[in-house]
JSON list of C-alpha atoms in Angstrom, two decimals:
[
{"chain": "R", "resi": 27, "resn": "MET", "atom": "CA", "xyz": [-0.18, 0.19, -0.12]},
{"chain": "R", "resi": 28, "resn": "SER", "atom": "CA", "xyz": [1.66, 3.55, -0.93]},
{"chain": "R", "resi": 29, "resn": "GLN", "atom": "CA", "xyz": [2.26, 5.91, 1.68]},
{"chain": "R", "resi": 30, "resn": "THR", "atom": "CA", "xyz": [-0.14, 8.97, 2.46]},
{"chain": "R", "resi": 31, "resn": "TYR", "atom": "CA", "xyz": [1.54, 12.28, 1.80]},
{"chain": "R", "resi": 32, "resn": "PRO", "atom": "CA", "xyz": [-0.27, 15.83, 1.27]},
{"chain": "R", "resi": 33, "resn": "ARG", "atom": "CA", "xyz": [-0.49, 16.76, -2.06]},
{"chain": "R", "resi": 34, "resn": "THR", "atom": "CA", "xyz": [-0.17, 19.82, -3.34]},
{"chain": "R", "resi": 35, "resn": "PHE", "atom": "CA", "xyz": [-2.67, 21.79, -4.90]},
{"chain": "R", "resi": 36, "resn": "SER", "atom": "CA", "xyz": [-2.53, 22.11, -8.66]},
{"chain": "R", "resi": 37, "resn": "HIS", "atom": "CA", "xyz": [-5.46, 24.49, -9.88]},
{"chain": "R", "resi": 38, "resn": "ILE", "atom": "CA", "xyz": [-9.26, 25.35, -9.36]},
{"chain": "R", "resi": 39, "resn": "GLY", "atom": "CA", "xyz": [-12.02, 26.23, -11.99]},
{"chain": "R", "resi": 40, "resn": "ILE", "atom": "CA", "xyz": [-14.08, 29.25, -11.43]},
{"chain": "R", "resi": 41, "resn": "SER", "atom": "CA", "xyz": [-17.32, 30.06, -13.46]},
{"chain": "R", "resi": 42, "resn": "VAL", "atom": "CA", "xyz": [-17.88, 33.17, -14.57]},
{"chain": "R", "resi": 43, "resn": "PRO", "atom": "CA", "xyz": [-20.73, 35.09, -17.06]},
{"chain": "R", "resi": 44, "resn": "ASP", "atom": "CA", "xyz": [-17.77, 37.04, -18.98]},
{"chain": "R", "resi": 45, "resn": "LEU", "atom": "CA", "xyz": [-14.38, 35.57, -19.43]},
{"chain": "R", "resi": 46, "resn": "GLU", "atom": "CA", "xyz": [-13.02, 38.45, -20.63]},
{"chain": "R", "resi": 47, "resn": "ALA", "atom": "CA", "xyz": [-13.96, 41.15, -17.53]},
{"chain": "R", "resi": 48, "resn": "ALA", "atom": "CA", "xyz": [-13.02, 38.27, -15.03]},
{"chain": "R", "resi": 49, "resn": "VAL", "atom": "CA", "xyz": [-9.58, 37.88, -16.85]},
{"chain": "R", "resi": 50, "resn": "LYS", "atom": "CA", "xyz": [-8.86, 41.55, -16.33]},
{"chain": "R", "resi": 51, "resn": "PHE", "atom": "CA", "xyz": [-10.54, 41.94, -13.02]},
{"chain": "R", "resi": 52, "resn": "TYR", "atom": "CA", "xyz": [-8.01, 38.75, -11.64]},
{"chain": "R", "resi": 53, "resn": "SER", "atom": "CA", "xyz": [-5.21, 40.03, -13.72]},
{"chain": "R", "resi": 54, "resn": "GLU", "atom": "CA", "xyz": [-5.20, 43.91, -12.67]},
{"chain": "R", "resi": 55, "resn": "VAL", "atom": "CA", "xyz": [-6.81, 43.57, -9.06]},
{"chain": "R", "resi": 56, "resn": "LEU", "atom": "CA", "xyz": [-5.13, 40.14, -7.85]},
{"chain": "R", "resi": 57, "resn": "GLY", "atom": "CA", "xyz": [-1.85, 40.09, -10.02]},
{"chain": "R", "resi": 58, "resn": "TRP", "atom": "CA", "xyz": [-2.71, 36.60, -11.56]},
{"chain": "R", "resi": 59, "resn": "TYR", "atom": "CA", "xyz": [-1.06, 36.35, -14.88]},
{"chain": "R", "resi": 60, "resn": "ILE", "atom": "CA", "xyz": [-2.64, 34.65, -18.05]},
{"chain": "R", "resi": 61, "resn": "ILE", "atom": "CA", "xyz": [-0.68, 31.25, -19.37]},
{"chain": "R", "resi": 62, "resn": "MET", "atom": "CA", "xyz": [-3.64, 30.97, -21.63]},
{"chain": "R", "resi": 63, "resn": "LYS", "atom": "CA", "xyz": [-5.32, 33.33, -23.61]},
{"chain": "R", "resi": 64, "resn": "PRO", "atom": "CA", "xyz": [-9.32, 33.11, -23.45]},
{"chain": "R", "resi": 65, "resn": "SER", "atom": "CA", "xyz": [-10.31, 30.29, -26.10]},
{"chain": "R", "resi": 66, "resn": "ASP", "atom": "CA", "xyz": [-13.33, 28.36, -27.53]},
{"chain": "R", "resi": 67, "resn": "VAL", "atom": "CA", "xyz": [-13.97, 24.73, -26.89]},
{"chain": "R", "resi": 68, "resn": "VAL", "atom": "CA", "xyz": [-16.46, 23.07, -28.72]},
{"chain": "R", "resi": 69, "resn": "GLU", "atom": "CA", "xyz": [-18.35, 19.66, -28.18]},
{"chain": "R", "resi": 70, "resn": "ASP", "atom": "CA", "xyz": [-16.69, 17.55, -30.98]},
{"chain": "R", "resi": 71, "resn": "ASP", "atom": "CA", "xyz": [-14.41, 14.62, -31.30]},
{"chain": "R", "resi": 72, "resn": "SER", "atom": "CA", "xyz": [-11.33, 16.22, -30.44]},
{"chain": "R", "resi": 73, "resn": "ALA", "atom": "CA", "xyz": [-9.32, 15.34, -27.36]},
{"chain": "R", "resi": 74, "resn": "ILE", "atom": "CA", "xyz": [-10.33, 18.50, -25.35]},
{"chain": "R", "resi": 75, "resn": "GLY", "atom": "CA", "xyz": [-13.96, 17.66, -26.65]},
{"chain": "R", "resi": 76, "resn": "GLU", "atom": "CA", "xyz": [-14.25, 14.36, -26.09]},
{"chain": "R", "resi": 77, "resn": "MET", "atom": "CA", "xyz": [-12.86, 14.88, -22.42]},
{"chain": "R", "resi": 78, "resn": "CYS", "atom": "CA", "xyz": [-15.14, 17.47, -21.71]},
{"chain": "R", "resi": 79, "resn": "THR", "atom": "CA", "xyz": [-18.35, 15.13, -22.73]},
{"chain": "R", "resi": 80, "resn": "ASP", "atom": "CA", "xyz": [-16.97, 12.71, -19.91]},
{"chain": "R", "resi": 81, "resn": "VAL", "atom": "CA", "xyz": [-17.27, 15.71, -17.52]},
{"chain": "R", "resi": 82, "resn": "PHE", "atom": "CA", "xyz": [-20.35, 17.73, -18.62]},
{"chain": "R", "resi": 83, "resn": "GLY", "atom": "CA", "xyz": [-22.35, 14.83, -20.32]},
{"chain": "R", "resi": 84, "resn": "ALA", "atom": "CA", "xyz": [-23.38, 15.27, -23.76]},
{"chain": "R", "resi": 85, "resn": "GLY", "atom": "CA", "xyz": [-25.48, 18.50, -24.74]},
{"chain": "R", "resi": 86, "resn": "TRP", "atom": "CA", "xyz": [-23.01, 20.66, -23.42]},
{"chain": "R", "resi": 87, "resn": "GLU", "atom": "CA", "xyz": [-22.03, 22.41, -27.18]},
{"chain": "R", "resi": 88, "resn": "ARG", "atom": "CA", "xyz": [-19.58, 25.04, -26.36]},
{"chain": "R", "resi": 89, "resn": "PHE", "atom": "CA", "xyz": [-17.79, 26.95, -23.48]},
{"chain": "R", "resi": 90, "resn": "ARG", "atom": "CA", "xyz": [-15.05, 29.63, -23.53]},
{"chain": "R", "resi": 91, "resn": "ILE", "atom": "CA", "xyz": [-11.64, 29.15, -21.05]},
{"chain": "R", "resi": 92, "resn": "ALA", "atom": "CA", "xyz": [-8.66, 31.01, -19.97]},
{"chain": "R", "resi": 93, "resn": "HIS", "atom": "CA", "xyz": [-5.74, 29.99, -17.54]},
{"chain": "R", "resi": 94, "resn": "MET", "atom": "CA", "xyz": [-4.25, 31.70, -15.10]},
{"chain": "R", "resi": 95, "resn": "SER", "atom": "CA", "xyz": [-1.85, 31.47, -12.53]},
{"chain": "R", "resi": 96, "resn": "THR", "atom": "CA", "xyz": [-1.40, 33.31, -9.17]},
{"chain": "R", "resi": 97, "resn": "GLY", "atom": "CA", "xyz": [1.89, 34.12, -7.24]},
{"chain": "R", "resi": 98, "resn": "ASP", "atom": "CA", "xyz": [2.67, 30.68, -5.67]},
{"chain": "R", "resi": 99, "resn": "ARG", "atom": "CA", "xyz": [2.16, 28.82, -8.94]},
{"chain": "R", "resi": 100, "resn": "ILE", "atom": "CA", "xyz": [-2.09, 27.47, -8.46]},
{"chain": "R", "resi": 101, "resn": "GLY", "atom": "CA", "xyz": [-3.73, 27.08, -11.86]},
{"chain": "R", "resi": 102, "resn": "VAL", "atom": "CA", "xyz": [-7.19, 29.39, -12.29]},
{"chain": "R", "resi": 103, "resn": "GLU", "atom": "CA", "xyz": [-9.39, 28.01, -15.02]},
{"chain": "R", "resi": 104, "resn": "LEU", "atom": "CA", "xyz": [-11.84, 30.44, -16.10]},
{"chain": "R", "resi": 105, "resn": "PHE", "atom": "CA", "xyz": [-14.90, 29.13, -17.36]},
{"chain": "R", "resi": 106, "resn": "GLU", "atom": "CA", "xyz": [-17.89, 31.09, -19.40]},
{"chain": "R", "resi": 107, "resn": "PHE", "atom": "CA", "xyz": [-20.34, 28.36, -20.30]},
{"chain": "R", "resi": 108, "resn": "LYS", "atom": "CA", "xyz": [-23.05, 28.96, -23.15]},
{"chain": "R", "resi": 109, "resn": "ASN", "atom": "CA", "xyz": [-26.40, 30.10, -21.04]},
{"chain": "R", "resi": 110, "resn": "GLN", "atom": "CA", "xyz": [-24.36, 30.96, -18.09]},
{"chain": "R", "resi": 111, "resn": "GLU", "atom": "CA", "xyz": [-26.85, 31.63, -14.83]},
{"chain": "R", "resi": 112, "resn": "ASN", "atom": "CA", "xyz": [-25.60, 33.53, -12.00]},
{"chain": "R", "resi": 113, "resn": "PRO", "atom": "CA", "xyz": [-27.71, 31.48, -8.96]},
{"chain": "R", "resi": 114, "resn": "GLU", "atom": "CA", "xyz": [-30.14, 33.86, -6.88]},
{"chain": "R", "resi": 115, "resn": "ASP", "atom": "CA", "xyz": [-28.05, 33.10, -3.54]},
{"chain": "R", "resi": 116, "resn": "ASN", "atom": "CA", "xyz": [-24.25, 32.79, -4.46]},
{"chain": "R", "resi": 117, "resn": "PHE", "atom": "CA", "xyz": [-23.61, 32.15, -1.10]},
{"chain": "R", "resi": 118, "resn": "GLU", "atom": "CA", "xyz": [-25.58, 29.00, 0.36]},
{"chain": "R", "resi": 119, "resn": "TYR", "atom": "CA", "xyz": [-22.42, 27.77, 2.17]},
{"chain": "R", "resi": 120, "resn": "TRP", "atom": "CA", "xyz": [-24.54, 25.14, 4.15]},
{"chain": "R", "resi": 121, "resn": "LYS", "atom": "CA", "xyz": [-24.37, 23.25, 0.96]},
{"chain": "R", "resi": 122, "resn": "THR", "atom": "CA", "xyz": [-21.89, 20.44, -0.04]},
{"chain": "R", "resi": 123, "resn": "GLY", "atom": "CA", "xyz": [-19.38, 21.90, -2.43]},
{"chain": "R", "resi": 124, "resn": "ILE", "atom": "CA", "xyz": [-16.67, 24.75, -2.52]},
{"chain": "R", "resi": 125, "resn": "PHE", "atom": "CA", "xyz": [-18.14, 28.22, -1.02]},
{"chain": "R", "resi": 126, "resn": "HIS", "atom": "CA", "xyz": [-15.15, 30.52, -1.34]},
{"chain": "R", "resi": 127, "resn": "PHE", "atom": "CA", "xyz": [-11.40, 30.63, -2.17]},
{"chain": "R", "resi": 128, "resn": "CYS", "atom": "CA", "xyz": [-8.58, 32.43, -0.35]},
{"chain": "R", "resi": 129, "resn": "VAL", "atom": "CA", "xyz": [-6.00, 34.99, -1.45]},
{"chain": "R", "resi": 130, "resn": "GLN", "atom": "CA", "xyz": [-3.25, 36.39, 0.75]},
{"chain": "R", "resi": 131, "resn": "ASP", "atom": "CA", "xyz": [-2.17, 40.20, 1.07]},
{"chain": "R", "resi": 132, "resn": "PRO", "atom": "CA", "xyz": [-0.36, 41.79, 3.70]},
{"chain": "R", "resi": 133, "resn": "ASN", "atom": "CA", "xyz": [-2.70, 44.76, 3.34]},
{"chain": "R", "resi": 134, "resn": "VAL", "atom": "CA", "xyz": [-6.11, 43.04, 3.83]},
{"chain": "R", "resi": 135, "resn": "GLU", "atom": "CA", "xyz": [-7.96, 46.65, 3.77]},
{"chain": "R", "resi": 136, "resn": "GLU", "atom": "CA", "xyz": [-6.04, 48.01, 0.48]},
{"chain": "R", "resi": 137, "resn": "LEU", "atom": "CA", "xyz": [-7.08, 44.63, -1.48]},
{"chain": "R", "resi": 138, "resn": "ALA", "atom": "CA", "xyz": [-10.42, 44.79, -0.31]},
{"chain": "R", "resi": 139, "resn": "GLN", "atom": "CA", "xyz": [-11.02, 48.67, -1.26]},
{"chain": "R", "resi": 140, "resn": "LYS", "atom": "CA", "xyz": [-9.35, 47.77, -4.97]},
{"chain": "R", "resi": 141, "resn": "ILE", "atom": "CA", "xyz": [-11.45, 44.42, -5.21]},
{"chain": "R", "resi": 142, "resn": "GLU", "atom": "CA", "xyz": [-14.53, 47.12, -3.99]},
{"chain": "R", "resi": 143, "resn": "ALA", "atom": "CA", "xyz": [-13.39, 49.80, -6.78]},
{"chain": "R", "resi": 144, "resn": "ALA", "atom": "CA", "xyz": [-13.15, 46.87, -9.47]},
{"chain": "R", "resi": 145, "resn": "GLY", "atom": "CA", "xyz": [-16.73, 46.15, -8.97]},
{"chain": "R", "resi": 146, "resn": "GLY", "atom": "CA", "xyz": [-16.51, 43.41, -6.48]},
{"chain": "R", "resi": 147, "resn": "LYS", "atom": "CA", "xyz": [-18.17, 44.26, -2.63]},
{"chain": "R", "resi": 148, "resn": "ARG", "atom": "CA", "xyz": [-17.76, 43.32, 0.74]},
{"chain": "R", "resi": 149, "resn": "ARG", "atom": "CA", "xyz": [-19.04, 40.43, 2.89]},
{"chain": "R", "resi": 150, "resn": "MET", "atom": "CA", "xyz": [-18.03, 42.09, 6.14]},
{"chain": "R", "resi": 151, "resn": "LYS", "atom": "CA", "xyz": [-17.40, 45.46, 7.10]},
{"chain": "R", "resi": 152, "resn": "ALA", "atom": "CA", "xyz": [-13.83, 45.78, 7.63]},
{"chain": "R", "resi": 153, "resn": "PRO", "atom": "CA", "xyz": [-11.34, 42.93, 8.37]},
{"chain": "R", "resi": 154, "resn": "ARG", "atom": "CA", "xyz": [-11.56, 41.09, 11.62]},
{"chain": "R", "resi": 155, "resn": "TYR", "atom": "CA", "xyz": [-8.47, 39.25, 13.61]},
{"chain": "R", "resi": 156, "resn": "TYR", "atom": "CA", "xyz": [-9.04, 35.64, 14.20]},
{"chain": "R", "resi": 157, "resn": "TYR", "atom": "CA", "xyz": [-7.29, 36.07, 17.82]},
{"chain": "R", "resi": 158, "resn": "PRO", "atom": "CA", "xyz": [-7.05, 39.45, 19.03]},
{"chain": "R", "resi": 159, "resn": "GLY", "atom": "CA", "xyz": [-4.51, 40.85, 21.36]},
{"chain": "R", "resi": 160, "resn": "GLU", "atom": "CA", "xyz": [-2.60, 37.06, 20.74]},
{"chain": "R", "resi": 161, "resn": "LYS", "atom": "CA", "xyz": [-1.64, 37.28, 16.62]},
{"chain": "R", "resi": 162, "resn": "PRO", "atom": "CA", "xyz": [-1.54, 40.17, 14.13]},
{"chain": "R", "resi": 163, "resn": "TYR", "atom": "CA", "xyz": [-3.48, 37.88, 11.73]},
{"chain": "R", "resi": 164, "resn": "HIS", "atom": "CA", "xyz": [-6.77, 39.24, 10.21]},
{"chain": "R", "resi": 165, "resn": "MET", "atom": "CA", "xyz": [-9.23, 38.61, 7.06]},
{"chain": "R", "resi": 166, "resn": "ILE", "atom": "CA", "xyz": [-12.40, 39.47, 5.38]},
{"chain": "R", "resi": 167, "resn": "TYR", "atom": "CA", "xyz": [-14.66, 37.67, 2.98]},
{"chain": "R", "resi": 168, "resn": "MET", "atom": "CA", "xyz": [-15.31, 39.56, -0.26]},
{"chain": "R", "resi": 169, "resn": "GLU", "atom": "CA", "xyz": [-16.98, 38.82, -3.61]},
{"chain": "R", "resi": 170, "resn": "ASP", "atom": "CA", "xyz": [-15.76, 39.40, -6.69]},
{"chain": "R", "resi": 171, "resn": "PRO", "atom": "CA", "xyz": [-17.62, 41.27, -9.49]},
{"chain": "R", "resi": 172, "resn": "PHE", "atom": "CA", "xyz": [-19.41, 38.20, -10.84]},
{"chain": "R", "resi": 173, "resn": "GLY", "atom": "CA", "xyz": [-20.30, 36.71, -7.31]},
{"chain": "R", "resi": 174, "resn": "ASN", "atom": "CA", "xyz": [-17.56, 34.31, -6.07]},
{"chain": "R", "resi": 175, "resn": "ILE", "atom": "CA", "xyz": [-16.74, 34.66, -2.68]},
{"chain": "R", "resi": 176, "resn": "LEU", "atom": "CA", "xyz": [-13.29, 35.44, -1.93]},
{"chain": "R", "resi": 177, "resn": "GLU", "atom": "CA", "xyz": [-11.86, 35.73, 1.20]},
{"chain": "R", "resi": 178, "resn": "ILE", "atom": "CA", "xyz": [-8.42, 37.66, 2.09]},
{"chain": "R", "resi": 179, "resn": "TYR", "atom": "CA", "xyz": [-5.93, 36.38, 4.56]},
{"chain": "R", "resi": 180, "resn": "SER", "atom": "CA", "xyz": [-2.99, 38.51, 5.79]},
{"chain": "R", "resi": 181, "resn": "HIS", "atom": "CA", "xyz": [-0.61, 35.92, 6.62]},
{"chain": "R", "resi": 182, "resn": "SER", "atom": "CA", "xyz": [-0.51, 32.34, 5.66]},
{"chain": "R", "resi": 183, "resn": "TYR", "atom": "CA", "xyz": [-2.76, 29.52, 6.26]},
{"chain": "R", "resi": 184, "resn": "GLU", "atom": "CA", "xyz": [-0.61, 27.94, 8.58]},
{"chain": "R", "resi": 185, "resn": "LEU", "atom": "CA", "xyz": [0.60, 31.00, 10.59]},
{"chain": "R", "resi": 186, "resn": "HIS", "atom": "CA", "xyz": [-3.39, 31.49, 11.29]},
{"chain": "R", "resi": 187, "resn": "TYR", "atom": "CA", "xyz": [-4.00, 28.53, 12.44]},
{"chain": "R", "resi": 188, "resn": "ALA", "atom": "CA", "xyz": [-0.83, 26.74, 14.19]},
{"chain": "R", "resi": 189, "resn": "SER", "atom": "CA", "xyz": [-1.41, 26.26, 17.65]},
{"chain": "R", "resi": 190, "resn": "GLY", "atom": "CA", "xyz": [-4.52, 28.22, 17.85]},
{"chain": "R", "resi": 191, "resn": "ALA", "atom": "CA", "xyz": [-8.16, 27.54, 19.11]},
{"chain": "R", "resi": 192, "resn": "TYR", "atom": "CA", "xyz": [-11.09, 29.54, 18.43]},
{"chain": "R", "resi": 193, "resn": "LYS", "atom": "CA", "xyz": [-12.49, 31.29, 21.54]}
]
């Protein structure tokens, strides 16, 4: 039996209603860089077409995709599907599935303001400290302009939680 070890994170896929606007937002606001410009994928007998049919089932017809990367080399696939729909409630946190992703920036408030200026919004009025008086680590929940929930941490995930417990 093979040994269990911590796997590295490769990438995440995010659905957006406007691919070009999302590429612009994520590159200009979060500094992610483009590794594959927006392109079209169609349902056909090509390798990518067949792979997508395996995933989505028959009848998906087409979508647009761009590939980006974060500063720590995590891939981000942005998808704009045909007939893209925005959910009525984009924060159904009690349902199974990914409900947010988190980025790290030492100036949480400055990035929050930049996200707002680019069309995003705050889910919290101001950054909060996880361990007030103990650790200088803080965070805030935001939304990108497309309704995806993102969180900003001031420090690494490990530093936020190491040797701590909620009080």
